[in-house]
Amino acid sequence: MKHITIVGVGLIGGSLGKAWRSHADRDATITGVDTKDVMERAIKSGAIDIAQPDVNQAVTDADLVVIATPLSHIPHLLTSIAPHLKSDAIVTDVGSVKGAIADHAASVLGPDVTFVGGHPMAGSEKAGIDYADPFLFQNATYVICPPAEIPHDDPRLADLIDMLESTGARVLAMTPENHDRIAAYVSHLPQLLAVCLTNLAASRNDLDPNYLRLAAGGFRDMTRVAGSDIAIWRDILSGNHGPVLDALATFAGEVQRMRNRLIEDDLDAVAAAFGAARIARETIPKDSKGFISPLADVYVRADDRPGWIAAATTLLAGKQINIKDMELLKVREGTGGTFRFGFGDRQTAEAAAAALADDGYTVYRLD
C-alpha cells in the first residue's frame, strides 16, 4: 500500500497516520483530508505527508482509504468517493456501528472496491489532531468486518490486517451484525447505565447532599463514562438502535429478577448471582483489550511531594514492568492520595506490587 488517504485527521485518523509514518520500513505516502487548520497541524505533527481539501481528488490514486469522521458523515462520504476510487482500492472506516455502514458501502461501492468495516477499541478523553498518539492502538483490539464473499486468505485483506497490526493493535474479525450486538451489551448499554445511575444519584442529592458525598469507589468506577460527549453517542445510539433496545430490555429483566429475589428475601439466590458474576468476570482473558479492558490493578498510597509519580514509574520501568493505565483516585492536599496502576495481567501486577512494596511504598490489591 503505497498511497493511503485518511479522511478526517482527528484523534483516530491522526493516530493511525502517526503510527504508520513511524515505521521506517514503510514508504507509503499519507494524504489527509480535513479542514485547512487541522491539516496544517497534522502535517506539522507528522501525521500526514500531504494535505488535500478535496476528498474526491484525495482518494483517486489511494490504495487504502480510511474514513475516520463522525459516524453520521460516513454514508455521505462513501457515496461521494465511490466514482473516484480505483478498482483495487480498499476502503475502511473507524465507526462504532458496523451493520448500517456495511450495507450502505455494499450499495454504493463498485464490485472491484473492497470495503472492510473497522472499529478500533481505543480512544482518549481528549479529541482532535493535537492529541493524536502513534501508540494509541498498542495492545488494543481492532475489530474488522470483512464481507462474507472475501476469503480469509485474500491478499488485500492480508495487506489491511498487516497495516493495522503494525500499529500495535490486535485484529479481530467478525460479522457486522455480531459486532453491533456485542457492542450494544458491553459498550453502549454500560454508557446508558452510567448516565442513568449518575442522574439518579444527582436527583436524590437535591433532597440530601450526602448522596454524592458518599459516592465513592464503586460508584465512581461504574459511572466513569457518564460525562461522555452526546454528539458522539447520538450517532451511535441511532445507528445501533435495535440492538441497544434489546440490551436495555434484557438488562431491565435482570434488574427485575434481582428485585424479586430481594422481595422474597432469597439471599441464597442473590449470593449465587454474585458468585456467577465473579466467575464470569474472571473468565475474561487477562490480556484482552476489547470492549471491556480488564486490567490487573495495584493501588499505591502516594505521598504529597514533588517527583513521587516519576520515582514510582521509573522504579517499575527499571524492572521492565509496563504500566497499561494509571489513575489518581483520591487526593487530600498535604497528605497525599491513592493511585491506581493497571497492568496487563495478574502476574505483572503482582510483580509490580512486590517491587513497589520492597522499595517502601504502601501497596494493596483487591483481587
PDB file of N, CA and C in Angstrom, residues 265-346:
ATOM      1  N   ASP A 265     -36.784 -12.249  49.864  1.00  0.00           N
ATOM      2  CA  ASP A 265     -35.730 -12.474  50.866  1.00  0.00           C
ATOM      3  C   ASP A 265     -34.919 -13.727  50.541  1.00  0.00           C
ATOM      4  N   ASP A 266     -34.725 -13.954  49.234  1.00  0.00           N
ATOM      5  CA  ASP A 266     -33.979 -15.126  48.780  1.00  0.00           C
ATOM      6  C   ASP A 266     -32.507 -14.737  48.604  1.00  0.00           C
ATOM      7  N   LEU A 267     -31.812 -14.586  49.718  1.00  0.00           N
ATOM      8  CA  LEU A 267     -30.422 -14.153  49.661  1.00  0.00           C
ATOM      9  C   LEU A 267     -29.488 -15.236  49.134  1.00  0.00           C
ATOM     10  N   ASP A 268     -29.937 -16.480  49.183  1.00  0.00           N
ATOM     11  CA  ASP A 268     -29.140 -17.541  48.581  1.00  0.00           C
ATOM     12  C   ASP A 268     -29.053 -17.346  47.065  1.00  0.00           C
ATOM     13  N   ALA A 269     -30.185 -16.965  46.473  1.00  0.00           N
ATOM     14  CA  ALA A 269     -30.194 -16.706  45.031  1.00  0.00           C
ATOM     15  C   ALA A 269     -29.347 -15.482  44.694  1.00  0.00           C
ATOM     16  N   VAL A 270     -29.378 -14.465  45.563  1.00  0.00           N
ATOM     17  CA  VAL A 270     -28.544 -13.284  45.362  1.00  0.00           C
ATOM     18  C   VAL A 270     -27.068 -13.667  45.444  1.00  0.00           C
ATOM     19  N   ALA A 271     -26.745 -14.512  46.421  1.00  0.00           N
ATOM     20  CA  ALA A 271     -25.367 -14.972  46.562  1.00  0.00           C
ATOM     21  C   ALA A 271     -24.926 -15.750  45.335  1.00  0.00           C
ATOM     22  N   ALA A 272     -25.822 -16.559  44.793  1.00  0.00           N
ATOM     23  CA  ALA A 272     -25.491 -17.321  43.592  1.00  0.00           C
ATOM     24  C   ALA A 272     -25.223 -16.380  42.412  1.00  0.00           C
ATOM     25  N   ALA A 273     -25.986 -15.285  42.332  1.00  0.00           N
ATOM     26  CA  ALA A 273     -25.770 -14.306  41.270  1.00  0.00           C
ATOM     27  C   ALA A 273     -24.410 -13.632  41.420  1.00  0.00           C
ATOM     28  N   PHE A 274     -24.047 -13.304  42.666  1.00  0.00           N
ATOM     29  CA  PHE A 274     -22.734 -12.723  42.924  1.00  0.00           C
ATOM     30  C   PHE A 274     -21.633 -13.686  42.475  1.00  0.00           C
ATOM     31  N   GLY A 275     -21.797 -14.957  42.862  1.00  0.00           N
ATOM     32  CA  GLY A 275     -20.786 -15.946  42.517  1.00  0.00           C
ATOM     33  C   GLY A 275     -20.653 -16.144  41.023  1.00  0.00           C
ATOM     34  N   ALA A 276     -21.784 -16.185  40.332  1.00  0.00           N
ATOM     35  CA  ALA A 276     -21.747 -16.353  38.877  1.00  0.00           C
ATOM     36  C   ALA A 276     -21.071 -15.168  38.209  1.00  0.00           C
ATOM     37  N   ALA A 277     -21.347 -13.965  38.727  1.00  0.00           N
ATOM     38  CA  ALA A 277     -20.732 -12.768  38.151  1.00  0.00           C
ATOM     39  C   ALA A 277     -19.227 -12.779  38.366  1.00  0.00           C
ATOM     40  N   ARG A 278     -18.797 -13.203  39.543  1.00  0.00           N
ATOM     41  CA  ARG A 278     -17.367 -13.247  39.826  1.00  0.00           C
ATOM     42  C   ARG A 278     -16.671 -14.235  38.892  1.00  0.00           C
ATOM     43  N   ILE A 279     -17.267 -15.407  38.736  1.00  0.00           N
ATOM     44  CA  ILE A 279     -16.674 -16.421  37.860  1.00  0.00           C
ATOM     45  C   ILE A 279     -16.633 -15.924  36.414  1.00  0.00           C
ATOM     46  N   ALA A 280     -17.726 -15.296  35.960  1.00  0.00           N
ATOM     47  CA  ALA A 280     -17.784 -14.796  34.585  1.00  0.00           C
ATOM     48  C   ALA A 280     -16.718 -13.741  34.339  1.00  0.00           C
ATOM     49  N   ARG A 281     -16.548 -12.847  35.301  1.00  0.00           N
ATOM     50  CA  ARG A 281     -15.556 -11.785  35.115  1.00  0.00           C
ATOM     51  C   ARG A 281     -14.150 -12.342  35.085  1.00  0.00           C
ATOM     52  N   GLU A 282     -13.907 -13.388  35.850  1.00  0.00           N
ATOM     53  CA  GLU A 282     -12.572 -13.984  35.871  1.00  0.00           C
ATOM     54  C   GLU A 282     -12.247 -14.727  34.584  1.00  0.00           C
ATOM     55  N   THR A 283     -13.274 -15.055  33.786  1.00  0.00           N
ATOM     56  CA  THR A 283     -13.015 -15.743  32.526  1.00  0.00           C
ATOM     57  C   THR A 283     -12.605 -14.786  31.416  1.00  0.00           C
ATOM     58  N   ILE A 284     -12.743 -13.468  31.644  1.00  0.00           N
ATOM     59  CA  ILE A 284     -12.299 -12.512  30.635  1.00  0.00           C
ATOM     60  C   ILE A 284     -10.795 -12.642  30.491  1.00  0.00           C
ATOM     61  N   PRO A 285     -10.302 -12.852  29.275  1.00  0.00           N
ATOM     62  CA  PRO A 285      -8.847 -13.009  29.096  1.00  0.00           C
ATOM     63  C   PRO A 285      -8.089 -11.838  29.702  1.00  0.00           C
ATOM     64  N   LYS A 286      -7.041 -12.160  30.456  1.00  0.00           N
ATOM     65  CA  LYS A 286      -6.311 -11.111  31.164  1.00  0.00           C
ATOM     66  C   LYS A 286      -5.597 -10.163  30.224  1.00  0.00           C
ATOM     67  N   ASP A 287      -5.304 -10.627  28.991  1.00  0.00           N
ATOM     68  CA  ASP A 287      -4.613  -9.746  28.058  1.00  0.00           C
ATOM     69  C   ASP A 287      -5.565  -9.155  27.027  1.00  0.00           C
ATOM     70  N   SER A 288      -6.873  -9.264  27.311  1.00  0.00           N
ATOM     71  CA  SER A 288      -7.862  -8.724  26.383  1.00  0.00           C
ATOM     72  C   SER A 288      -7.908  -7.215  26.484  1.00  0.00           C
ATOM     73  N   LYS A 289      -8.004  -6.568  25.314  1.00  0.00           N
ATOM     74  CA  LYS A 289      -8.166  -5.116  25.284  1.00  0.00           C
ATOM     75  C   LYS A 289      -9.293  -4.792  24.313  1.00  0.00           C
ATOM     76  N   GLY A 290     -10.456  -5.350  24.544  1.00  0.00           N
ATOM     77  CA  GLY A 290     -11.560  -5.136  23.632  1.00  0.00           C
ATOM     78  C   GLY A 290     -12.551  -4.147  24.181  1.00  0.00           C
ATOM     79  N   PHE A 291     -13.837  -4.461  24.041  1.00  0.00           N
ATOM     80  CA  PHE A 291     -14.866  -3.562  24.541  1.00  0.00           C
ATOM     81  C   PHE A 291     -14.706  -3.360  26.043  1.00  0.00           C
ATOM     82  N   ILE A 292     -14.353  -4.444  26.752  1.00  0.00           N
ATOM     83  CA  ILE A 292     -14.022  -4.342  28.162  1.00  0.00           C
ATOM     84  C   ILE A 292     -12.512  -4.472  28.269  1.00  0.00           C
ATOM     85  N   SER A 293     -11.897  -3.629  29.049  1.00  0.00           N
ATOM     86  CA  SER A 293     -10.447  -3.686  29.199  1.00  0.00           C
ATOM     87  C   SER A 293     -10.108  -4.139  30.607  1.00  0.00           C
ATOM     88  N   PRO A 294     -10.077  -5.434  30.873  1.00  0.00           N
ATOM     89  CA  PRO A 294      -9.810  -5.913  32.220  1.00  0.00           C
ATOM     90  C   PRO A 294      -8.326  -5.809  32.539  1.00  0.00           C
ATOM     91  N   LEU A 295      -7.972  -4.896  33.411  1.00  0.00           N
ATOM     92  CA  LEU A 295      -6.594  -4.748  33.827  1.00  0.00           C
ATOM     93  C   LEU A 295      -6.447  -5.236  35.258  1.00  0.00           C
ATOM     94  N   ALA A 296      -5.282  -5.744  35.575  1.00  0.00           N
ATOM     95  CA  ALA A 296      -4.984  -6.151  36.943  1.00  0.00           C
ATOM     96  C   ALA A 296      -4.456  -4.927  37.675  1.00  0.00           C
ATOM     97  N   ASP A 297      -5.135  -4.517  38.726  1.00  0.00           N
ATOM     98  CA  ASP A 297      -4.860  -3.240  39.367  1.00  0.00           C
ATOM     99  C   ASP A 297      -3.999  -3.372  40.610  1.00  0.00           C
ATOM    100  N   VAL A 298      -3.168  -2.366  40.813  1.00  0.00           N
ATOM    101  CA  VAL A 298      -2.394  -2.207  42.032  1.00  0.00           C
ATOM    102  C   VAL A 298      -2.663  -0.799  42.557  1.00  0.00           C
ATOM    103  N   TYR A 299      -3.018  -0.700  43.827  1.00  0.00           N
ATOM    104  CA  TYR A 299      -3.309   0.589  44.442  1.00  0.00           C
ATOM    105  C   TYR A 299      -2.119   1.002  45.306  1.00  0.00           C
ATOM    106  N   VAL A 300      -1.670   2.246  45.107  1.00  0.00           N
ATOM    107  CA  VAL A 300      -0.455   2.714  45.762  1.00  0.00           C
ATOM    108  C   VAL A 300      -0.733   4.013  46.490  1.00  0.00           C
ATOM    109  N   ARG A 301      -0.369   4.053  47.753  1.00  0.00           N
ATOM    110  CA  ARG A 301      -0.503   5.273  48.552  1.00  0.00           C
ATOM    111  C   ARG A 301       0.548   6.282  48.103  1.00  0.00           C
ATOM    112  N   ALA A 302       0.114   7.480  47.721  1.00  0.00           N
ATOM    113  CA  ALA A 302       1.009   8.483  47.168  1.00  0.00           C
ATOM    114  C   ALA A 302       1.313   9.563  48.197  1.00  0.00           C
ATOM    115  N   ASP A 303       2.573   9.864  48.347  1.00  0.00           N
ATOM    116  CA  ASP A 303       2.977  10.952  49.227  1.00  0.00           C
ATOM    117  C   ASP A 303       2.766  12.287  48.518  1.00  0.00           C
ATOM    118  N   ASP A 304       2.514  13.330  49.310  1.00  0.00           N
ATOM    119  CA  ASP A 304       2.335  14.664  48.750  1.00  0.00           C
ATOM    120  C   ASP A 304       3.703  15.343  48.647  1.00  0.00           C
ATOM    121  N   ARG A 305       4.466  14.924  47.634  1.00  0.00           N
ATOM    122  CA  ARG A 305       5.792  15.502  47.443  1.00  0.00           C
ATOM    123  C   ARG A 305       6.131  15.481  45.951  1.00  0.00           C
ATOM    124  N   PRO A 306       6.897  16.472  45.494  1.00  0.00           N
ATOM    125  CA  PRO A 306       7.280  16.517  44.078  1.00  0.00           C
ATOM    126  C   PRO A 306       8.078  15.281  43.679  1.00  0.00           C
ATOM    127  N   GLY A 307       7.814  14.787  42.484  1.00  0.00           N
ATOM    128  CA  GLY A 307       8.589  13.679  41.950  1.00  0.00           C
ATOM    129  C   GLY A 307       8.114  12.303  42.332  1.00  0.00           C
ATOM    130  N   TRP A 308       6.999  12.210  43.091  1.00  0.00           N
ATOM    131  CA  TRP A 308       6.547  10.896  43.543  1.00  0.00           C
ATOM    132  C   TRP A 308       6.186  10.004  42.365  1.00  0.00           C
ATOM    133  N   ILE A 309       5.410  10.529  41.415  1.00  0.00           N
ATOM    134  CA  ILE A 309       4.982   9.727  40.266  1.00  0.00           C
ATOM    135  C   ILE A 309       6.197   9.293  39.453  1.00  0.00           C
ATOM    136  N   ALA A 310       7.109  10.226  39.205  1.00  0.00           N
ATOM    137  CA  ALA A 310       8.298   9.904  38.419  1.00  0.00           C
ATOM    138  C   ALA A 310       9.113   8.807  39.094  1.00  0.00           C
ATOM    139  N   ALA A 311       9.241   8.877  40.410  1.00  0.00           N
ATOM    140  CA  ALA A 311      10.025   7.868  41.125  1.00  0.00           C
ATOM    141  C   ALA A 311       9.382   6.490  41.026  1.00  0.00           C
ATOM    142  N   ALA A 312       8.048   6.437  41.203  1.00  0.00           N
ATOM    143  CA  ALA A 312       7.354   5.146  41.158  1.00  0.00           C
ATOM    144  C   ALA A 312       7.401   4.532  39.769  1.00  0.00           C
ATOM    145  N   THR A 313       7.148   5.341  38.751  1.00  0.00           N
ATOM    146  CA  THR A 313       7.138   4.806  37.382  1.00  0.00           C
ATOM    147  C   THR A 313       8.546   4.442  36.916  1.00  0.00           C
ATOM    148  N   THR A 314       9.539   5.216  37.345  1.00  0.00           N
ATOM    149  CA  THR A 314      10.925   4.891  36.991  1.00  0.00           C
ATOM    150  C   THR A 314      11.351   3.575  37.623  1.00  0.00           C
ATOM    151  N   LEU A 315      10.917   3.342  38.861  1.00  0.00           N
ATOM    152  CA  LEU A 315      11.219   2.078  39.538  1.00  0.00           C
ATOM    153  C   LEU A 315      10.679   0.899  38.735  1.00  0.00           C
ATOM    154  N   LEU A 316       9.418   1.007  38.292  1.00  0.00           N
ATOM    155  CA  LEU A 316       8.803  -0.090  37.539  1.00  0.00           C
ATOM    156  C   LEU A 316       9.445  -0.233  36.160  1.00  0.00           C
ATOM    157  N   ALA A 317       9.759   0.893  35.529  1.00  0.00           N
ATOM    158  CA  ALA A 317      10.404   0.827  34.213  1.00  0.00           C
ATOM    159  C   ALA A 317      11.753   0.132  34.306  1.00  0.00           C
ATOM    160  N   GLY A 318      12.459   0.388  35.391  1.00  0.00           N
ATOM    161  CA  GLY A 318      13.750  -0.246  35.575  1.00  0.00           C
ATOM    162  C   GLY A 318      13.666  -1.749  35.700  1.00  0.00           C
ATOM    163  N   LYS A 319      12.507  -2.247  36.097  1.00  0.00           N
ATOM    164  CA  LYS A 319      12.294  -3.688  36.213  1.00  0.00           C
ATOM    165  C   LYS A 319      11.522  -4.247  35.015  1.00  0.00           C
ATOM    166  N   GLN A 320      11.438  -3.437  33.949  1.00  0.00           N
ATOM    167  CA  GLN A 320      10.778  -3.848  32.703  1.00  0.00           C
ATOM    168  C   GLN A 320       9.308  -4.193  32.934  1.00  0.00           C
ATOM    169  N   ILE A 321       8.656  -3.455  33.842  1.00  0.00           N
ATOM    170  CA  ILE A 321       7.231  -3.654  34.119  1.00  0.00           C
ATOM    171  C   ILE A 321       6.457  -2.536  33.440  1.00  0.00           C
ATOM    172  N   ASN A 322       5.575  -2.913  32.531  1.00  0.00           N
ATOM    173  CA  ASN A 322       4.850  -1.935  31.728  1.00  0.00           C
ATOM    174  C   ASN A 322       3.513  -1.571  32.366  1.00  0.00           C
ATOM    175  N   ILE A 323       3.290  -0.283  32.611  1.00  0.00           N
ATOM    176  CA  ILE A 323       2.022   0.211  33.158  1.00  0.00           C
ATOM    177  C   ILE A 323       1.065   0.466  31.998  1.00  0.00           C
ATOM    178  N   LYS A 324      -0.093  -0.198  32.014  1.00  0.00           N
ATOM    179  CA  LYS A 324      -1.083  -0.031  30.947  1.00  0.00           C
ATOM    180  C   LYS A 324      -1.997   1.170  31.197  1.00  0.00           C
ATOM    181  N   ASP A 325      -2.248   1.475  32.463  1.00  0.00           N
ATOM    182  CA  ASP A 325      -3.186   2.550  32.796  1.00  0.00           C
ATOM    183  C   ASP A 325      -2.820   3.098  34.166  1.00  0.00           C
ATOM    184  N   MET A 326      -3.083   4.384  34.373  1.00  0.00           N
ATOM    185  CA  MET A 326      -2.771   4.993  35.660  1.00  0.00           C
ATOM    186  C   MET A 326      -3.826   6.052  35.960  1.00  0.00           C
ATOM    187  N   GLU A 327      -4.292   6.076  37.203  1.00  0.00           N
ATOM    188  CA  GLU A 327      -5.368   6.992  37.569  1.00  0.00           C
ATOM    189  C   GLU A 327      -5.211   7.450  39.019  1.00  0.00           C
ATOM    190  N   LEU A 328      -5.361   8.746  39.232  1.00  0.00           N
ATOM    191  CA  LEU A 328      -5.395   9.279  40.581  1.00  0.00           C
ATOM    192  C   LEU A 328      -6.822   9.152  41.106  1.00  0.00           C
ATOM    193  N   LEU A 329      -7.007   8.332  42.121  1.00  0.00           N
ATOM    194  CA  LEU A 329      -8.350   8.056  42.628  1.00  0.00           C
ATOM    195  C   LEU A 329      -8.815   9.108  43.623  1.00  0.00           C
ATOM    196  N   LYS A 330      -7.953   9.489  44.531  1.00  0.00           N
ATOM    197  CA  LYS A 330      -8.351  10.483  45.514  1.00  0.00           C
ATOM    198  C   LYS A 330      -7.102  11.162  46.056  1.00  0.00           C
ATOM    199  N   VAL A 331      -7.254  12.409  46.438  1.00  0.00           N
ATOM    200  CA  VAL A 331      -6.126  13.167  46.943  1.00  0.00           C
ATOM    201  C   VAL A 331      -6.613  14.158  47.992  1.00  0.00           C
ATOM    202  N   ARG A 332      -5.817  14.345  49.007  1.00  0.00           N
ATOM    203  CA  ARG A 332      -6.108  15.342  50.027  1.00  0.00           C
ATOM    204  C   ARG A 332      -4.850  16.181  50.186  1.00  0.00           C
ATOM    205  N   GLU A 333      -4.982  17.494  49.964  1.00  0.00           N
ATOM    206  CA  GLU A 333      -3.819  18.373  49.974  1.00  0.00           C
ATOM    207  C   GLU A 333      -3.062  18.263  51.294  1.00  0.00           C
ATOM    208  N   GLY A 334      -1.752  18.072  51.175  1.00  0.00           N
ATOM    209  CA  GLY A 334      -0.899  17.999  52.345  1.00  0.00           C
ATOM    210  C   GLY A 334      -0.704  16.600  52.882  1.00  0.00           C
ATOM    211  N   THR A 335      -1.555  15.664  52.456  1.00  0.00           N
ATOM    212  CA  THR A 335      -1.436  14.305  52.982  1.00  0.00           C
ATOM    213  C   THR A 335      -1.233  13.260  51.896  1.00  0.00           C
ATOM    214  N   GLY A 336      -1.394  13.631  50.639  1.00  0.00           N
ATOM    215  CA  GLY A 336      -1.191  12.675  49.555  1.00  0.00           C
ATOM    216  C   GLY A 336      -2.497  12.096  49.055  1.00  0.00           C
ATOM    217  N   GLY A 337      -2.421  10.923  48.450  1.00  0.00           N
ATOM    218  CA  GLY A 337      -3.613  10.309  47.866  1.00  0.00           C
ATOM    219  C   GLY A 337      -3.351   8.870  47.497  1.00  0.00           C
ATOM    220  N   THR A 338      -4.197   8.345  46.588  1.00  0.00           N
ATOM    221  CA  THR A 338      -4.066   6.957  46.156  1.00  0.00           C
ATOM    222  C   THR A 338      -4.086   6.898  44.638  1.00  0.00           C
ATOM    223  N   PHE A 339      -3.121   6.186  44.072  1.00  0.00           N
ATOM    224  CA  PHE A 339      -3.071   5.955  42.637  1.00  0.00           C
ATOM    225  C   PHE A 339      -3.465   4.516  42.338  1.00  0.00           C
ATOM    226  N   ARG A 340      -4.149   4.338  41.205  1.00  0.00           N
ATOM    227  CA  ARG A 340      -4.405   3.009  40.676  1.00  0.00           C
ATOM    228  C   ARG A 340      -3.517   2.799  39.458  1.00  0.00           C
ATOM    229  N   PHE A 341      -2.660   1.785  39.520  1.00  0.00           N
ATOM    230  CA  PHE A 341      -1.851   1.389  38.377  1.00  0.00           C
ATOM    231  C   PHE A 341      -2.468   0.136  37.777  1.00  0.00           C
ATOM    232  N   GLY A 342      -2.753   0.155  36.477  1.00  0.00           N
ATOM    233  CA  GLY A 342      -3.317  -1.005  35.790  1.00  0.00           C
ATOM    234  C   GLY A 342      -2.255  -1.730  34.977  1.00  0.00           C
ATOM    235  N   PHE A 343      -2.238  -3.057  35.081  1.00  0.00           N
ATOM    236  CA  PHE A 343      -1.256  -3.863  34.370  1.00  0.00           C
ATOM    237  C   PHE A 343      -1.977  -4.900  33.509  1.00  0.00           C
ATOM    238  N   GLY A 344      -1.256  -5.431  32.532  1.00  0.00           N
ATOM    239  CA  GLY A 344      -1.866  -6.304  31.548  1.00  0.00           C
ATOM    240  C   GLY A 344      -2.366  -7.626  32.082  1.00  0.00           C
ATOM    241  N   ASP A 345      -1.790  -8.129  33.175  1.00  0.00           N
ATOM    242  CA  ASP A 345      -2.226  -9.399  33.720  1.00  0.00           C
ATOM    243  C   ASP A 345      -1.890  -9.463  35.203  1.00  0.00           C
ATOM    244  N   ARG A 346      -2.429 -10.494  35.858  1.00  0.00           N
ATOM    245  CA  ARG A 346      -2.259 -10.635  37.302  1.00  0.00           C
ATOM    246  C   ARG A 346      -0.777 -10.819  37.677  1.00  0.00           C
TER     247      ARG A 346
END
